[in-house]
Tab-separated table of C-alpha atoms and ligand atoms in Angstrom:
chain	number	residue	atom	x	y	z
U	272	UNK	CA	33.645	-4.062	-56.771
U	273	UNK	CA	32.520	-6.566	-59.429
U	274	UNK	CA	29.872	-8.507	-58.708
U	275	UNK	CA	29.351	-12.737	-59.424
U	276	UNK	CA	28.654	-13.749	-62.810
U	277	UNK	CA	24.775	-13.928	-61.706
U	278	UNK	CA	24.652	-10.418	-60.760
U	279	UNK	CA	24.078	-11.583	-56.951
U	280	UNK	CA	24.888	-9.863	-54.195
U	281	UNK	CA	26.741	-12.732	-52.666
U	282	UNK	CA	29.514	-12.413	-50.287
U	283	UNK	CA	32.675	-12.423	-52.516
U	284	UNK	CA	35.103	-14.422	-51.561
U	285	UNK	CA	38.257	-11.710	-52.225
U	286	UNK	CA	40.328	-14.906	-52.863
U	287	UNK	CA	39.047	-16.616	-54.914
U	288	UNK	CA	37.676	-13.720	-57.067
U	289	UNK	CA	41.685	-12.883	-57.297
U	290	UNK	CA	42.858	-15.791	-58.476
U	291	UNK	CA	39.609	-16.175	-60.408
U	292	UNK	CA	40.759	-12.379	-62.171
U	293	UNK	CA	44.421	-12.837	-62.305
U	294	UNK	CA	45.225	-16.942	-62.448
U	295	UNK	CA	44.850	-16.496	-66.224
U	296	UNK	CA	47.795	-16.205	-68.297
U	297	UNK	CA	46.666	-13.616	-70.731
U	298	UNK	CA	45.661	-11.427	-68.432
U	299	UNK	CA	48.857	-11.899	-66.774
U	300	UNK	CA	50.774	-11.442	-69.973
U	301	UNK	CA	48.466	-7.994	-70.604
U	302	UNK	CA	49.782	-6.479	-67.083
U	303	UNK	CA	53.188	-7.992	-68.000
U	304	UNK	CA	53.538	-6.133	-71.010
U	305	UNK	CA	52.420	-2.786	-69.406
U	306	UNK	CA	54.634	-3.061	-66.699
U	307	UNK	CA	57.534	-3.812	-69.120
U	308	UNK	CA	56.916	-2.132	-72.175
U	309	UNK	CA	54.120	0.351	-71.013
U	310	UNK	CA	51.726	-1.234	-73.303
U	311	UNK	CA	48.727	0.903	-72.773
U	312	UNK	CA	46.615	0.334	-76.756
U	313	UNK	CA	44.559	-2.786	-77.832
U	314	UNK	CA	47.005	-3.189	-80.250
U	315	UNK	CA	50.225	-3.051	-79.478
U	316	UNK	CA	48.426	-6.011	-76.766
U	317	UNK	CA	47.143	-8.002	-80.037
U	318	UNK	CA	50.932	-7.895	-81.789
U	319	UNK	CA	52.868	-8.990	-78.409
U	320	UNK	CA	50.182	-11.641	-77.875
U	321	UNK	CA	48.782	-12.626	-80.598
U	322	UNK	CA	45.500	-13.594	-78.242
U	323	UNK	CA	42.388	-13.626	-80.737
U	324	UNK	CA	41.031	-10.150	-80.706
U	325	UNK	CA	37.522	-11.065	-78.547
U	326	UNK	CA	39.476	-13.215	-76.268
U	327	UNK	CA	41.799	-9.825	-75.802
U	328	UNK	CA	38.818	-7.673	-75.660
U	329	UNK	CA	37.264	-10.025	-72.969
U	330	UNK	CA	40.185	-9.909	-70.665
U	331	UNK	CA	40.517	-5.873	-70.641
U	332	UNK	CA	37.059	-5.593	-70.343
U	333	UNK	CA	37.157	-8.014	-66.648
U	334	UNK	CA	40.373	-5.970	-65.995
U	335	UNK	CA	38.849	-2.995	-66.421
U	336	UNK	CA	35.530	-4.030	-64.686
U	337	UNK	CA	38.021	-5.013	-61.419
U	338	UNK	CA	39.496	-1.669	-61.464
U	339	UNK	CA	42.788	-2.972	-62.867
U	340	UNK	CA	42.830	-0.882	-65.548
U	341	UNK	CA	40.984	2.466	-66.839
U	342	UNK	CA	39.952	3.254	-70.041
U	343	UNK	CA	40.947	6.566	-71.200
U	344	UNK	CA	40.085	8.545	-74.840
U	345	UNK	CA	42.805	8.738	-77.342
U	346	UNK	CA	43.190	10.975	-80.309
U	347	UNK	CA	44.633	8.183	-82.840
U	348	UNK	CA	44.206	6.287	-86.035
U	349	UNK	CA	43.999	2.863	-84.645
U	350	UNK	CA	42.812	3.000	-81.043
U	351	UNK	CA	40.059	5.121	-80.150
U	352	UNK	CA	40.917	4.465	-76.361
U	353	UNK	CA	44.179	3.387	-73.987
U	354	UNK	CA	43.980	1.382	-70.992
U	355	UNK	CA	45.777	3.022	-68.242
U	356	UNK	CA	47.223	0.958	-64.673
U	357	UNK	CA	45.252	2.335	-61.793
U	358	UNK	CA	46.989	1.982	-58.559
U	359	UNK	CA	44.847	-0.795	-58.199
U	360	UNK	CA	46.410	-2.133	-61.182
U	361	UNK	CA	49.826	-0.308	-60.192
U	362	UNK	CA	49.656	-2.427	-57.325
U	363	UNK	CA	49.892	-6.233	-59.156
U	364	UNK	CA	53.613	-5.444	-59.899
U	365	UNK	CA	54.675	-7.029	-56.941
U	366	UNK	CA	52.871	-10.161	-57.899
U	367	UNK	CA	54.160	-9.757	-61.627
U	368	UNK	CA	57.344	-9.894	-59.707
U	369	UNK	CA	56.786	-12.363	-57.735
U	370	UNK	CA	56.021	-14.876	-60.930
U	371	UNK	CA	58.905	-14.274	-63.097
U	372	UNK	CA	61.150	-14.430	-60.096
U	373	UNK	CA	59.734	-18.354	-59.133
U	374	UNK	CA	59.964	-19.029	-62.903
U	375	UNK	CA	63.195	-17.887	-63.171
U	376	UNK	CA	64.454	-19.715	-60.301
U	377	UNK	CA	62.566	-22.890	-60.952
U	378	UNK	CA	61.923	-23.355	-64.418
U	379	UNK	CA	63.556	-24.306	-67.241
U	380	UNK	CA	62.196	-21.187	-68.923
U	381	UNK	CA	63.546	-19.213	-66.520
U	382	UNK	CA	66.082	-17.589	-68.462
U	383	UNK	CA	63.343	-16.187	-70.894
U	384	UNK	CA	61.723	-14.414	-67.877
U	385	UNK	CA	61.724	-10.887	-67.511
U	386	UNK	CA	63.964	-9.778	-65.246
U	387	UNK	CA	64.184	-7.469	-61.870
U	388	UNK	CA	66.664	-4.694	-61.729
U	389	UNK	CA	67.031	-2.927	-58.634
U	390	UNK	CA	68.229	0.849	-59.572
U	391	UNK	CA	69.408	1.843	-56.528
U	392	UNK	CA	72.646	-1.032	-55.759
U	393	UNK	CA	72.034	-2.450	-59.386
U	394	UNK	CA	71.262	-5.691	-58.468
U	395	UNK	CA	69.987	-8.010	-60.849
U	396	UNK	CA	68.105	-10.867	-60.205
U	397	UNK	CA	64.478	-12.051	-57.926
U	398	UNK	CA	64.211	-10.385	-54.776
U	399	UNK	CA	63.051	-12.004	-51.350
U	400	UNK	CA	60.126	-11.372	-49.490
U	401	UNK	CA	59.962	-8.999	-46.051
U	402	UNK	CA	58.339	-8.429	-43.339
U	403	UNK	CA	57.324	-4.753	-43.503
U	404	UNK	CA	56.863	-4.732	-39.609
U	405	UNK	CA	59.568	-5.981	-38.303
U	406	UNK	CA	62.146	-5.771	-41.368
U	407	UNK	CA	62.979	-9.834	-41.079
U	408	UNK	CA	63.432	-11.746	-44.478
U	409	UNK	CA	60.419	-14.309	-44.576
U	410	UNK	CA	59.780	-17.528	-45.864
U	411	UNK	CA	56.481	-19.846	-45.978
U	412	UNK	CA	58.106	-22.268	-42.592
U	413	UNK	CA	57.789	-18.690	-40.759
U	414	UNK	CA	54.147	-17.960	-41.122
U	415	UNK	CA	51.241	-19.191	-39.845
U	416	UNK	CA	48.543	-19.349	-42.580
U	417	UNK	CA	45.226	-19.155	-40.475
U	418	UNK	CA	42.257	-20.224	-43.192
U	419	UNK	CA	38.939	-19.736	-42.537
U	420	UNK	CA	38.199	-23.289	-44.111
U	421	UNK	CA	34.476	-23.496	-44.051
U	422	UNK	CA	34.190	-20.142	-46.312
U	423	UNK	CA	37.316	-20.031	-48.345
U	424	UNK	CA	36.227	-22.170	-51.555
U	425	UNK	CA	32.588	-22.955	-51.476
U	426	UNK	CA	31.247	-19.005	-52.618
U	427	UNK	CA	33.308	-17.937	-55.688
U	428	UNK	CA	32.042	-17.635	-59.184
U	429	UNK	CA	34.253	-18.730	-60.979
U	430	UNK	CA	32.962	-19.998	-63.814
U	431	UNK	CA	35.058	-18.963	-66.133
U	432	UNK	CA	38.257	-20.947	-65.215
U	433	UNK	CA	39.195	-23.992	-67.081
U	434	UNK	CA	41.130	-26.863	-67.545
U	435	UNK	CA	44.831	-25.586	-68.064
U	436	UNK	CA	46.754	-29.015	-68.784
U	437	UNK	CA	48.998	-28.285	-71.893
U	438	UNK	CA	48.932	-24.817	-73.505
U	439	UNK	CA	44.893	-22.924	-73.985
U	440	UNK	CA	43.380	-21.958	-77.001
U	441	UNK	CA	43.806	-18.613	-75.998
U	442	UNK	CA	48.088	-18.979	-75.461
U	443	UNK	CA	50.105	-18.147	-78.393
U	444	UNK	CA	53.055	-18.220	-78.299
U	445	UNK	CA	54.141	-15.400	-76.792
U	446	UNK	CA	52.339	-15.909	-73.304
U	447	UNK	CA	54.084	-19.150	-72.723
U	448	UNK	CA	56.409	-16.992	-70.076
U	449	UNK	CA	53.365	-17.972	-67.939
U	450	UNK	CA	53.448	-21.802	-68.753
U	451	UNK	CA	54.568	-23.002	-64.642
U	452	UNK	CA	52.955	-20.824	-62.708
U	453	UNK	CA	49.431	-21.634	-64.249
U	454	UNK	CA	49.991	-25.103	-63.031
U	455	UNK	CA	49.929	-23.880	-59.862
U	456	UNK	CA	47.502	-20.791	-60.138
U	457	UNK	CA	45.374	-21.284	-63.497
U	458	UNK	CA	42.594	-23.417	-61.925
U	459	UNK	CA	41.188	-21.784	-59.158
U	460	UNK	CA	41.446	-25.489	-57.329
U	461	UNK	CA	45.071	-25.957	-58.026
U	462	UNK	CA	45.200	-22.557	-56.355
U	463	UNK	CA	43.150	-23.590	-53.423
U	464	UNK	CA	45.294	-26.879	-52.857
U	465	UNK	CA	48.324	-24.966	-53.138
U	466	UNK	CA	47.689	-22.772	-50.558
U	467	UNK	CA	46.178	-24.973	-48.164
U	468	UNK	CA	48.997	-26.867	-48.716
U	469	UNK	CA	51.215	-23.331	-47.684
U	470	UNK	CA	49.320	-23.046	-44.755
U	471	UNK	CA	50.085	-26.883	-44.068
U	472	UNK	CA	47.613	-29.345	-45.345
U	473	UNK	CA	49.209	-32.198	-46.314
U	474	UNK	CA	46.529	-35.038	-46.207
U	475	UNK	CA	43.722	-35.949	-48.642
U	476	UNK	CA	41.187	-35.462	-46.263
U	477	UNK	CA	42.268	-32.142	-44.929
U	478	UNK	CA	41.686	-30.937	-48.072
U	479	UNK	CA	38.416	-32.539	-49.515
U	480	UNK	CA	37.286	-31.048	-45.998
U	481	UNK	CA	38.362	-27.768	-46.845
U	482	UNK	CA	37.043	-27.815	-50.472
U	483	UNK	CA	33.791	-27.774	-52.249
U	484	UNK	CA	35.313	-30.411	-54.482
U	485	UNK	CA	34.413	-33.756	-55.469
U	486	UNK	CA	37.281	-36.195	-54.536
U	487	UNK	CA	37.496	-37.403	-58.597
U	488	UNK	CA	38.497	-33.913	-58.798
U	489	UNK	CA	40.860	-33.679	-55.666
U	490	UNK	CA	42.574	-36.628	-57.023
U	491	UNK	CA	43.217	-35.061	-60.913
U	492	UNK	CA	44.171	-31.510	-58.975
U	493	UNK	CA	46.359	-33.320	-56.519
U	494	UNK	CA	48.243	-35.692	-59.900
U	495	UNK	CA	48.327	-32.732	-61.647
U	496	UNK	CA	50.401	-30.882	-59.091
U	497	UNK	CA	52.743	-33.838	-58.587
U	498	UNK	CA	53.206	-33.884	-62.053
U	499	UNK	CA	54.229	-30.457	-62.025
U	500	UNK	CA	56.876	-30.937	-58.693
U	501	UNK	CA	54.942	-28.587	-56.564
U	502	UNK	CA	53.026	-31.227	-54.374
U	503	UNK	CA	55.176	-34.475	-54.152
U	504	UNK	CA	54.207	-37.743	-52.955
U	505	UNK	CA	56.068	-39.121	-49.398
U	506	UNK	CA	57.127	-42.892	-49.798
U	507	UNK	CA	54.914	-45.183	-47.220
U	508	UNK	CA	52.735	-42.263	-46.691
U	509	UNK	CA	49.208	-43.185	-47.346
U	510	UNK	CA	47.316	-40.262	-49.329
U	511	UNK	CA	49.327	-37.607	-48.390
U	512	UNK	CA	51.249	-34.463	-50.187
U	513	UNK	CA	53.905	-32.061	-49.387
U	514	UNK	CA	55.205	-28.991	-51.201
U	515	UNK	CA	58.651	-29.625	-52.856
U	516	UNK	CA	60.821	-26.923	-52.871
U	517	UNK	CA	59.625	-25.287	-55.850
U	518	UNK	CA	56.113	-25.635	-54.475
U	519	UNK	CA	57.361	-23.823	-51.401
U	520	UNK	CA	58.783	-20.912	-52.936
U	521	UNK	CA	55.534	-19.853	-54.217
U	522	UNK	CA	54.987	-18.113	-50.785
U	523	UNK	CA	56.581	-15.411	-52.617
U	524	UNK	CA	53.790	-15.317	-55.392
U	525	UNK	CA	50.570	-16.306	-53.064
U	526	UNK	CA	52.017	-13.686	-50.248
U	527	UNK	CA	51.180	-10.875	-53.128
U	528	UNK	CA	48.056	-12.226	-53.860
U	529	UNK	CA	46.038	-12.340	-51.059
U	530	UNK	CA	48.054	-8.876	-49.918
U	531	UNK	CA	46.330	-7.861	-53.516
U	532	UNK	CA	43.069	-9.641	-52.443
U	533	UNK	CA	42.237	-7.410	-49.264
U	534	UNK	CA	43.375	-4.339	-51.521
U	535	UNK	CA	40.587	-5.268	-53.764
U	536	UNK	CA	38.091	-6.202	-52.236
U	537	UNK	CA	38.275	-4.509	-48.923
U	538	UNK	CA	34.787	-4.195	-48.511
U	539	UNK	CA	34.528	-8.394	-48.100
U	540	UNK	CA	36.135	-10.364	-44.989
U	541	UNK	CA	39.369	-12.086	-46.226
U	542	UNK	CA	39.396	-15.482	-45.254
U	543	UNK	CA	42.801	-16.131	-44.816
U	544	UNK	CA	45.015	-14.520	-42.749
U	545	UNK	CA	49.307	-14.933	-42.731
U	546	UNK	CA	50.747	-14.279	-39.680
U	547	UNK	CA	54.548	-13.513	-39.147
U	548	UNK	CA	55.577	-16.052	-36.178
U	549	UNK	CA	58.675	-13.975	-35.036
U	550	UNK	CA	56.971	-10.756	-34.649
U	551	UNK	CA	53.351	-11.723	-34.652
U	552	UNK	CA	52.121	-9.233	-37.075
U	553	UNK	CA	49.735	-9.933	-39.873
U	554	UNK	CA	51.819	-9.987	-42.605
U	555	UNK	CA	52.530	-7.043	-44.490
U	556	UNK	CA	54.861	-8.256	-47.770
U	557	UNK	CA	57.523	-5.896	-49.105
U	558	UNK	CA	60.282	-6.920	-51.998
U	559	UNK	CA	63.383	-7.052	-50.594
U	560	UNK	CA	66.402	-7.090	-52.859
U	561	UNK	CA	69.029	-9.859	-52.181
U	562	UNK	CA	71.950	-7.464	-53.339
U	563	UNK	CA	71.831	-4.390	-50.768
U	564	UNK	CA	68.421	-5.828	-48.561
U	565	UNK	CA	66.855	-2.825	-49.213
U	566	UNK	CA	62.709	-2.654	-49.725
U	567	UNK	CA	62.311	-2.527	-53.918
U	568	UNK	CA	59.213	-1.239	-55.093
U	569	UNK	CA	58.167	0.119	-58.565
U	570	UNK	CA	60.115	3.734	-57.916
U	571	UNK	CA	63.148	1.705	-56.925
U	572	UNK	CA	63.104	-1.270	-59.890
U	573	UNK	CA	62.739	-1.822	-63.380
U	574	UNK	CA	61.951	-4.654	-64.980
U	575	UNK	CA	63.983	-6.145	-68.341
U	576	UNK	CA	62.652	-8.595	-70.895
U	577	UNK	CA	64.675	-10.435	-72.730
U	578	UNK	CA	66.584	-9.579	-75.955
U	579	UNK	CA	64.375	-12.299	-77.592
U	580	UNK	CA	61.133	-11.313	-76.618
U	581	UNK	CA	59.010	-9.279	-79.529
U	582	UNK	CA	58.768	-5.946	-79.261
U	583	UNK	CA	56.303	-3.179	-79.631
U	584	UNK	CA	56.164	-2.172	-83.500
J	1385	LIG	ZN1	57.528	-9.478	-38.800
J	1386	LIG	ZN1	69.613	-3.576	-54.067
């Protein structure tokens, strides 16, 4: 797997490196696209995203360098190559799913949101999360999120991740489907203090403790999640933070993740590990659709954009 931006053969944190790869909305937008349209050429990308062209070449280059996608010759005019899904790649559908489902349930974009149609009952609409051991429908209040604190956030690279209050230079217009999420997952410390806050952090100091992070920058992370109603301030409580509802349900984005994480990176420790209380299992996620509760995956599903969104010329 890739190595840090110095070339270093430090530990990877599998993480951070994940949210470091895929807490970026273009590249988000580039797997939503193939998953949706099968968008495989540089540019049919660069018409359904508009992204500047080195920008676009950047991201398929890191998703390619991940082993998200592979680069395959083509006989054509205008590409020379395609980029094809591995199963690596393959397997970020879930967490494709995952995001349009919490957007669509609590956003006011969520109508523009692709959505998940399960072929076998027909059921239309986000799916819940299960337990693949012992079948139960789970939420974040049935886990226990064991984090390995001292490890988790002090060894990624991630230099590349930025600021991502109001729109980036590198969002036109049609990546905006990604707007919400990235509140929570386009900074890989908003990502950090929302999961510590999943696996039930909830004061100031519990998580400058767990963080490599200065507390000027706890404190903007911390506003900036308030202001987006995932962490919300108790009344009388001094410094502390609790997930609102729509903070919560992103256990059914961060579940896919770090599943995606260990995938990825299998050869580094994972520092986090989600336990299923009922049946004491590590957690294995599967999609489970709310129509028939039957497991959806990829051979089961299909996933529908919107009438509105531009299409491949
Ligand atoms: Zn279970
Ligand atoms: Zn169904």
């Amino acid at each position: 797997m890739k190595a840090d931006s110095h070339g270093e053969a430090t530990a990877i944190n599998p993480v951070a490196a994940t949210l470091d790869l895929l807490g970026d909305r273009l590249s988000l937008a580039l797997l939503g696209h193939a998953f949706v349209s099968g968008t495989t050429r540089f540019n049919q990308w660069l018409d359904l995203t508009g992204a500047p062209p080195s920008v676009l070449t950047g991201r398929l280059h890191a998703l390619v360098d991940a082993g998200v996608l592979r680069r395959s010759p083509r006989l054509g005019a205008s590409d020379r190559h395609e980029y094809l899904l591995t199963d690596l790649g393959n397997d970020t559908w879930q967490i494709l799913v995952g995001i349009w489902g919490w957007q669509r349930e609590w956003t006011p974009e969520g109508a523009w949101q692709p959505d998940l149609v399960h072929t076998t009952c027909g059921h239309r609409g986000p799916a819940a999360v299960m337990c693949q051991d012992c079948g139960a429908t789970v939420a974040s209040n049935d886990t226990d999120i064991e984090m390995d604190a001292r490890t988790v956030w002090t060894v990624t690279s991630g230099a590349r991740r930025r600021s991502t209050r109001g729109p980036a230079l590198d969002a036109p217009q049609a990546d905006m489907q990604f707007n919400a999420v990235m509140e929570a997952l386009g900074d890989r410390w908003s990502g950090a203090i929302t999961g510590l806050a999943l696996s039930g952090a909830r004061r100031f100091g519990e998580f400058r403790s767990a963080l490599d992070i200065s507390p000027t920058t706890l404190t903007d992370r911390l506003t900036r999640l308030c202001d987006a109603e995932i962490l919300t301030r108790p009344a009388g409580a001094h410094r502390e933070y609790r997930l609102t509802p729509r903070g919560r349900a992103l256990f059914g984005v961060f579940v896919f993740l770090i599943r995606w994480s260990i995938r990825a990176y299998p050869d580094a420790p994972s520092p986090l590990r989600i336990i299923h209380r009922a049946c004491g299992s590590l957690l294995t996620p599967v999609l489970r659709c709310r129509g028939c509760d039957e497991p959806v995956d990829r051979t089961t599903a299909r996933v529908e954009s919107v009438a509105a969104r531009p299409t491949s010329p």
